[in-house]
PDB file of C-alpha atoms in Angstrom:
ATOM      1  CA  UNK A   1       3.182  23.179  22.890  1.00 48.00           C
ATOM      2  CA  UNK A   2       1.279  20.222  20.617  1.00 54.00           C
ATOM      3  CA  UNK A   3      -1.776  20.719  20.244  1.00 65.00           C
ATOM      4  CA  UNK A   4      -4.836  18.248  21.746  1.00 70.00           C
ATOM      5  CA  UNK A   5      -6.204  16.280  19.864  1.00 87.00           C
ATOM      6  CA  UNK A   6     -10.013  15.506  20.097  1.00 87.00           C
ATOM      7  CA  UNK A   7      -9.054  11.673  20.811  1.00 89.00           C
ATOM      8  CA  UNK A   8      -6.559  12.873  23.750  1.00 87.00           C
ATOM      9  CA  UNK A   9      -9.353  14.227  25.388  1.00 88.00           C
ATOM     10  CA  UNK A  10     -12.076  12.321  24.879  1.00 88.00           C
ATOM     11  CA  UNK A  11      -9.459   9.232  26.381  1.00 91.00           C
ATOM     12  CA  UNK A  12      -9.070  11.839  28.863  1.00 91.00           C
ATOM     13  CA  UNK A  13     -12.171  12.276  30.050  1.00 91.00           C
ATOM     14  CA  UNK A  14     -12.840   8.460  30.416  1.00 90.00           C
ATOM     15  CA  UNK A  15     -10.450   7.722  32.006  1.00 93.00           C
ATOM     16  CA  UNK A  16     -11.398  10.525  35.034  1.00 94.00           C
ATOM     17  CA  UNK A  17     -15.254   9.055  34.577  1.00 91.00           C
ATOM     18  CA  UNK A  18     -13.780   5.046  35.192  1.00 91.00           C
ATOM     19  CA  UNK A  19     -11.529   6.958  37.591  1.00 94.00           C
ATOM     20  CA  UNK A  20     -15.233   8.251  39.766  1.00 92.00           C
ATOM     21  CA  UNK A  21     -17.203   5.323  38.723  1.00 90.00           C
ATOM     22  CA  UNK A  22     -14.836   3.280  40.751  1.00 92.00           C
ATOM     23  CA  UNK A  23     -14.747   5.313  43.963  1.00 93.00           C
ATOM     24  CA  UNK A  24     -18.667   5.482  43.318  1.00 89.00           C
ATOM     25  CA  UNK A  25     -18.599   2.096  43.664  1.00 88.00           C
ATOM     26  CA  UNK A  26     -16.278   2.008  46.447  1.00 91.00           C
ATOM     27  CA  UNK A  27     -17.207   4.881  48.642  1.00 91.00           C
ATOM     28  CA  UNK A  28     -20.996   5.807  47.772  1.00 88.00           C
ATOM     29  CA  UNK A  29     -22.248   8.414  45.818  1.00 86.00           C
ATOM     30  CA  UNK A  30     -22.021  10.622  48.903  1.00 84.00           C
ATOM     31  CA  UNK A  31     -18.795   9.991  50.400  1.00 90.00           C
ATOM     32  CA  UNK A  32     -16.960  10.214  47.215  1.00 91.00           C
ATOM     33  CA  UNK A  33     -15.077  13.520  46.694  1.00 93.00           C
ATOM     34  CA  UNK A  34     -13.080  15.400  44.065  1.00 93.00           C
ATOM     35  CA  UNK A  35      -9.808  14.414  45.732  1.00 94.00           C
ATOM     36  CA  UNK A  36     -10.495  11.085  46.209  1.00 95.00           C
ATOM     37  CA  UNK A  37     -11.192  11.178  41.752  1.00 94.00           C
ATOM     38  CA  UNK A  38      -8.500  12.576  41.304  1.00 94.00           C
ATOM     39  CA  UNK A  39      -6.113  10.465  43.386  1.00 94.00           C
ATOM     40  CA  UNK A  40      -7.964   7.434  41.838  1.00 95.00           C
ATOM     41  CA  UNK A  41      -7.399   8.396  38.534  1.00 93.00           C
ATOM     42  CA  UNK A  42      -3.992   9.146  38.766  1.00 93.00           C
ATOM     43  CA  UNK A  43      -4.244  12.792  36.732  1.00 92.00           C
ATOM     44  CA  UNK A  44      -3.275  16.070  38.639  1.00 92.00           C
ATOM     45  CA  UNK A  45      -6.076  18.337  40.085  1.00 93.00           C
ATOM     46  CA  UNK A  46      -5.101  20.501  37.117  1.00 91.00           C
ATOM     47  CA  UNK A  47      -6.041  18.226  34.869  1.00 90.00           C
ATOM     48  CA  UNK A  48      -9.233  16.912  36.023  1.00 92.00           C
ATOM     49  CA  UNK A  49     -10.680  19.642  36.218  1.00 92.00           C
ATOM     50  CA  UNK A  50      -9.524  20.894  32.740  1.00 91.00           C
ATOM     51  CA  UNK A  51     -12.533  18.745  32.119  1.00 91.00           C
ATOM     52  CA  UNK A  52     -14.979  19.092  34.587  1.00 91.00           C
ATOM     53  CA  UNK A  53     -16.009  21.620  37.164  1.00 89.00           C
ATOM     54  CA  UNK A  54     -16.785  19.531  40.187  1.00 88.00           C
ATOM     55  CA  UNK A  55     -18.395  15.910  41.037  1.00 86.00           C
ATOM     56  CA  UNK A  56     -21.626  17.174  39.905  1.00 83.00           C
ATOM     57  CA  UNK A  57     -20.444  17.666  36.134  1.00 86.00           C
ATOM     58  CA  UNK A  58     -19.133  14.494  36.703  1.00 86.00           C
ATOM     59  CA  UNK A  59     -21.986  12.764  37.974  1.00 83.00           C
ATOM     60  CA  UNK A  60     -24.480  14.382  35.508  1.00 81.00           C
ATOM     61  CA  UNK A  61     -21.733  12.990  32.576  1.00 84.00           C
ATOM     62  CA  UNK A  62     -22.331   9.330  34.178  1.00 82.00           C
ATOM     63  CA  UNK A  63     -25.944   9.774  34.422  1.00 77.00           C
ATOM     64  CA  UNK A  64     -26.287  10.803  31.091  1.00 77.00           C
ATOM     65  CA  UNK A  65     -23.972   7.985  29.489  1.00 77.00           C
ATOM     66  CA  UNK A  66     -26.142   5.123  30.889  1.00 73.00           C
ATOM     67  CA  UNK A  67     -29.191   6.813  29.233  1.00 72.00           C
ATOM     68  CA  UNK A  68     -27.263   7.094  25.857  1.00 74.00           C
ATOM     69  CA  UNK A  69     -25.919   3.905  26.068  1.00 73.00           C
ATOM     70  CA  UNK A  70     -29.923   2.256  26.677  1.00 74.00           C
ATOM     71  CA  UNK A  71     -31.520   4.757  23.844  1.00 76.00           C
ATOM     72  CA  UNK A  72     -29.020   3.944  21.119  1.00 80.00           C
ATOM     73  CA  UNK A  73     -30.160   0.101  21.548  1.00 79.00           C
ATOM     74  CA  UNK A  74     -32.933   1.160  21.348  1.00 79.00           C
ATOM     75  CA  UNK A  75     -32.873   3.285  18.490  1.00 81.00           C
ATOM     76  CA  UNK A  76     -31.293   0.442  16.701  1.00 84.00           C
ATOM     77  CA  UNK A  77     -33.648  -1.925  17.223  1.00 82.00           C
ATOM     78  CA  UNK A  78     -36.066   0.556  15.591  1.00 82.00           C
ATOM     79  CA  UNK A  79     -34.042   0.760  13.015  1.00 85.00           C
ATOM     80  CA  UNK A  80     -33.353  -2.533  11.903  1.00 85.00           C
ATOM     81  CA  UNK A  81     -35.633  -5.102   9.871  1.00 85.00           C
ATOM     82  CA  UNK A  82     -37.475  -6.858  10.978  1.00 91.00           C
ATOM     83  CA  UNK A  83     -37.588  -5.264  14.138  1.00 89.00           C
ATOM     84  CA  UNK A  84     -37.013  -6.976  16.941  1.00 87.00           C
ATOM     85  CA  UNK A  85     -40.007  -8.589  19.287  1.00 88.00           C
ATOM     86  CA  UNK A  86     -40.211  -6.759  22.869  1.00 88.00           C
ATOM     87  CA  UNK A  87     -39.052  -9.861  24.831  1.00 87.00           C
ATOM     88  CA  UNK A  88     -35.824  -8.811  22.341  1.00 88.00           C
ATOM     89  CA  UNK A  89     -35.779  -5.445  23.391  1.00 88.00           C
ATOM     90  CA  UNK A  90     -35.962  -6.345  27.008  1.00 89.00           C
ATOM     91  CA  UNK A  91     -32.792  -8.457  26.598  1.00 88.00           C
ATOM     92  CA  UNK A  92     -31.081  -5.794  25.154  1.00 86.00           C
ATOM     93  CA  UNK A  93     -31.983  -2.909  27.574  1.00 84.00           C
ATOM     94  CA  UNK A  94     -30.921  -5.463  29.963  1.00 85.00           C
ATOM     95  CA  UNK A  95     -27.697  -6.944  28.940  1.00 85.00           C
ATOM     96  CA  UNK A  96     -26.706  -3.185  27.550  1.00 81.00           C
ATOM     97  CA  UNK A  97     -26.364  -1.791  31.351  1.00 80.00           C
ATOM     98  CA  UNK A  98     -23.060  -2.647  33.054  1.00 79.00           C
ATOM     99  CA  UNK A  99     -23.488  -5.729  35.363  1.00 80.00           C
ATOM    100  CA  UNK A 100     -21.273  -3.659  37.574  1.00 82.00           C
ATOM    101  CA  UNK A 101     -23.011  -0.721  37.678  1.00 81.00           C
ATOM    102  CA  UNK A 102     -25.917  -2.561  39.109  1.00 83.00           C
ATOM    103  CA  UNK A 103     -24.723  -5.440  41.671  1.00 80.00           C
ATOM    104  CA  UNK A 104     -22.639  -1.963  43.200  1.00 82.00           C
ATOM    105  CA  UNK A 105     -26.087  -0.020  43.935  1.00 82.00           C
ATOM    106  CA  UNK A 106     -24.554   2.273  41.419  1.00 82.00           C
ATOM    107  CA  UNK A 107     -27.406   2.737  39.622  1.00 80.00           C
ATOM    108  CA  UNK A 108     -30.151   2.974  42.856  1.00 81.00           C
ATOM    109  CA  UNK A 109     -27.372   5.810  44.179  1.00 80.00           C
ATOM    110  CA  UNK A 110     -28.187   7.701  41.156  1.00 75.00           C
ATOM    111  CA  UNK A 111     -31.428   7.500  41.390  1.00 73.00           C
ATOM    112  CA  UNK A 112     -31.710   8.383  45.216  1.00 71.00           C
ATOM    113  CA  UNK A 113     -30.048  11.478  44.009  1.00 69.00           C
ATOM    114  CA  UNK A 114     -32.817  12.705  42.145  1.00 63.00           C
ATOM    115  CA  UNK A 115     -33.323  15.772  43.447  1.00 56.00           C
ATOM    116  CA  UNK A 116     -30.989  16.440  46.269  1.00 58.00           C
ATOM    117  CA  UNK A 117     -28.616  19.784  46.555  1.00 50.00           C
ATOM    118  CA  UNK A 118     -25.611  18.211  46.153  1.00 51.00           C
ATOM    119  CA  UNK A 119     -26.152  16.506  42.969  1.00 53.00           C
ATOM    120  CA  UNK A 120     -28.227  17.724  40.772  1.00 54.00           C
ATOM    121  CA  UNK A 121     -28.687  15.008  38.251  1.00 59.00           C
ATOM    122  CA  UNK A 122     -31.589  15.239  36.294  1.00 66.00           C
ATOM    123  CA  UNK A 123     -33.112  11.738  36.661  1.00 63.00           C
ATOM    124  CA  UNK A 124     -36.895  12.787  35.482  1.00 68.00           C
ATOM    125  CA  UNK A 125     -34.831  14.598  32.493  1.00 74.00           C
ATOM    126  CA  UNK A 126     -33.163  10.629  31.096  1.00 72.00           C
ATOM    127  CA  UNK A 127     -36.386   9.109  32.486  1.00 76.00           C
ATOM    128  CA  UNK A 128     -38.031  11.137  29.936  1.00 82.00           C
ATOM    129  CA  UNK A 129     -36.105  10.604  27.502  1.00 82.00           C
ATOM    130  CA  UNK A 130     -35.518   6.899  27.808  1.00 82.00           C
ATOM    131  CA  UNK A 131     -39.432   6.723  28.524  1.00 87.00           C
ATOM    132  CA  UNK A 132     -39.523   8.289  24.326  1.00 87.00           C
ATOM    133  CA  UNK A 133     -37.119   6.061  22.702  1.00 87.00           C
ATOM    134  CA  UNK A 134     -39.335   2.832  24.547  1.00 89.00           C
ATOM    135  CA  UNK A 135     -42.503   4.381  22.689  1.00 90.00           C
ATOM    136  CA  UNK A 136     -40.860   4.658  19.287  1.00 90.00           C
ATOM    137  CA  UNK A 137     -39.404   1.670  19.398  1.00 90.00           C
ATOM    138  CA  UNK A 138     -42.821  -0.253  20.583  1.00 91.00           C
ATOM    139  CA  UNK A 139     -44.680   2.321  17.845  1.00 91.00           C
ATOM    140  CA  UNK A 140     -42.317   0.782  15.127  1.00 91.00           C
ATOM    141  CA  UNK A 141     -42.995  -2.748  16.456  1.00 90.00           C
ATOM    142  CA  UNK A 142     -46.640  -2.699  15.930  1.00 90.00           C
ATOM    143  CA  UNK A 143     -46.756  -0.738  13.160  1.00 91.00           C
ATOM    144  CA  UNK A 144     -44.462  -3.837  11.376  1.00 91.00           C
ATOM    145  CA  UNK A 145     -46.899  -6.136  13.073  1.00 88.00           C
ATOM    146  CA  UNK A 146     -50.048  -4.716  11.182  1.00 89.00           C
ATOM    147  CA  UNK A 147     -50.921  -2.686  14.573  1.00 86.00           C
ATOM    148  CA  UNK A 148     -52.454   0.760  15.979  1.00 86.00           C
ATOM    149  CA  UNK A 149     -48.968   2.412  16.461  1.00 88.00           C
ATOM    150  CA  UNK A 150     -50.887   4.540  19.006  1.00 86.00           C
ATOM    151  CA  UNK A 151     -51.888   1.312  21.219  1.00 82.00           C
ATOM    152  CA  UNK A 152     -48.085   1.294  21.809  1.00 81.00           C
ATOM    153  CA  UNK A 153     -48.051   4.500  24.031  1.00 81.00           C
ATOM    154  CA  UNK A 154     -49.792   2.637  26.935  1.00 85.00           C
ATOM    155  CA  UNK A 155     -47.374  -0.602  26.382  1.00 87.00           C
ATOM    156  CA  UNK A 156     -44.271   2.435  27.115  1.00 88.00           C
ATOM    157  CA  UNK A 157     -44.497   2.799  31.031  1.00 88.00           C
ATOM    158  CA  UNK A 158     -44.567  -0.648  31.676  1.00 88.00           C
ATOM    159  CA  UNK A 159     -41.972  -1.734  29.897  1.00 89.00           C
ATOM    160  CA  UNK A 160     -39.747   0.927  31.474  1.00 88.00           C
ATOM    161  CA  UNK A 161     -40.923  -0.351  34.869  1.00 89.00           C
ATOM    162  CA  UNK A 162     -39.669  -4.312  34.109  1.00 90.00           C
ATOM    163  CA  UNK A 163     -36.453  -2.126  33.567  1.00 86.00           C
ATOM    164  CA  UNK A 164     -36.317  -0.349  36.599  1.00 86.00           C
ATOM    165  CA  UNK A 165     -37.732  -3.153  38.962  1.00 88.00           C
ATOM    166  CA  UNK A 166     -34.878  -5.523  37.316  1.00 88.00           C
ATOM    167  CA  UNK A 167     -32.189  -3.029  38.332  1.00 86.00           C
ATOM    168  CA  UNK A 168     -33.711  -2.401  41.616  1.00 87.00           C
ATOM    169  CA  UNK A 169     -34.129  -5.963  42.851  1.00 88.00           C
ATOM    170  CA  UNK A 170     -30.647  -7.006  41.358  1.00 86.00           C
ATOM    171  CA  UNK A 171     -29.442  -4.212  43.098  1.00 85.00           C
ATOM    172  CA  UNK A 172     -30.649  -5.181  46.423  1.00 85.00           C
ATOM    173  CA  UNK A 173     -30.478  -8.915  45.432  1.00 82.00           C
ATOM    174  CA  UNK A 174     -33.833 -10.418  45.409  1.00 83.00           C
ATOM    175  CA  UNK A 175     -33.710 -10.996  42.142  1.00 70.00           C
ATOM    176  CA  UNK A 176     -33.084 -14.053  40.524  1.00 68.00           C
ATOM    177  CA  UNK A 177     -30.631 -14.372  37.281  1.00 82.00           C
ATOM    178  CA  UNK A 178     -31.270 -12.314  34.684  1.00 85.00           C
ATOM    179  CA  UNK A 179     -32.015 -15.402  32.121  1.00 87.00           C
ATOM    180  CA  UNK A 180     -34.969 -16.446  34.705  1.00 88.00           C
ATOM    181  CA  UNK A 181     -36.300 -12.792  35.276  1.00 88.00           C
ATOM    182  CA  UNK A 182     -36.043 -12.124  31.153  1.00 87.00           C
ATOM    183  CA  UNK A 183     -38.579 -15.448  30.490  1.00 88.00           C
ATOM    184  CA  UNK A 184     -40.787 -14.072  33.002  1.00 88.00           C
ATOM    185  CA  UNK A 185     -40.873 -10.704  32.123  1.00 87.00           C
ATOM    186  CA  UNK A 186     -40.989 -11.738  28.530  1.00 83.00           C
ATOM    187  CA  UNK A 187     -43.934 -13.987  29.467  1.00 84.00           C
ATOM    188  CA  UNK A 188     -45.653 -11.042  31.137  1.00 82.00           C
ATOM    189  CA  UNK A 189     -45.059  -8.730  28.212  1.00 80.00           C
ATOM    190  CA  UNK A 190     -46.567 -11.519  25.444  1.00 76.00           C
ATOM    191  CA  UNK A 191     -49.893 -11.650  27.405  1.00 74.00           C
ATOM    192  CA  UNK A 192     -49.732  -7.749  27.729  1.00 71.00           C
ATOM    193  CA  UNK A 193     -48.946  -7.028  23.973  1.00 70.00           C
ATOM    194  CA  UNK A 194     -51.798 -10.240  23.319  1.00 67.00           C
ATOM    195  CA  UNK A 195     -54.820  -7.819  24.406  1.00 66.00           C
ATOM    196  CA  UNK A 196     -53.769  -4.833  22.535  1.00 56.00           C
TER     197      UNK A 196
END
C-alpha cells in the first residue's frame, strides 16, 4: 500500500472542511450533519472520518482557521516596515475574511455557538487570541510612531469591536459596502488614536 503523503492529507482534509463549509452555508450550523459532509464532499464515511471524529472536530477546525487566517495579517503587518497605519490594518482584517463566510451568517452561526452542548467551539479561546495579536500589532504601531506602546492596550478592544460589528451588520445586512464602512471606521479610529 503507498504510503500518504503529508500533501494527500492536508488536500484531504480541505477538501472535507469546503465539503462542511458549504452545507454550513446551506443548511445552518445546526441542521448540518455528518452524513450530509460526507455526501457533500464526495469521500466515503471511512474516509472522513480518518480525519475527524465528528462535526464538532470539524467545526472547531473552521473556527480556528478564520482566527489564523486574521492573526497572520496581523502578525505581518507587525512585521513589516514601516508598519502599516490602523485604518490599514482595518482593511486587511476586513478584506482577509471570506466575503462568503459572512453574507451566509456563517460567521454569526459560529458565534451563536459559543457555548452550546453540541458544539463546543471555543469562541472566547480565538477571541482571546485575536484580541493579542490586535494589541501587538497597535503596540508596534505606536512604538514606530514615537508613542507609549502601553497607550495601545486600551486602543485593542475597540478595534476588535469595528471588526465584529462589520461582520455582524453585513451579516444581517444593514451595513453599507465595505469601502463606505472602512472610511468611517477609519475616520473614527484617527480621532480615537488623535487623543492618545
Amino acid at each position: 500500500m503507498p504510503k500518504v503523503t503529508e500533501e494527500h492529507r492536508a488536500t484531504q482534509r480541505q477538501r472535507i472542511l469546503d465539503a462542511a463549509i458549504t452545507v454550513i452555508q446551506r443548511k445552518g450550523l445546526a441542521s448540518t450533519t455528518m452524513g450530509d459532509i460526507i455526501k457533500e464532499s464526495g469521500l466515503s464515511a471511512g474516509a472522513i472520518y480518518g480525519y475527524y471524529a465528528g462535526k464538532d472536530e470539524l467545526i472547531r477546525d473552521i473556527a480556528t482557521s478564520v482566527v489564523a487566517t486574521k492573526s497572520e495579517k496581523l502578525a505581518d503587518l507587525a512585521r513589516t516596515a514601516p508598519i502599516a497605519p490602523p485604518r490599514e490594518a482595518l482593511r486587511t482584517m476586513l478584506t482577509s475574511l471570506p466575503h462568503d463566510w459572512i453574507a451566509s451568517g456563517l460567521l454569526l452561526q459560529f458565534w451563536g455557538a459559543m457555548g452550546a452542548d453540541e458544539v463546543m467551539v471555543d469562541v472566547p479561546g480565538h477571541a482571546r487570541t485575536l484580541f493579542g495579536h490586535i494589541s501587538a500589532y497597535l503596540a508596534a504601531w505606536f512604538t514606530q510612531q514615537g508613542l507609549d506602546p502601553e497607550r495601545a492596550q486600551a486602543l485593542a478592544g475597540p478595534f476588535m469591536a469595528i471588526v465584529q460589528g462589520y461582520v455582524f451588520q453585513a451579516s444581517t445586512g444593514i451595513s453599507p459596502d465595505m469601502d463606505v464602512f472602512l472610511e468611517a471606521a477609519g475616520a473614527l479610529l484617527d480621532g480615537a488614536l488623535a487623543e492618545h
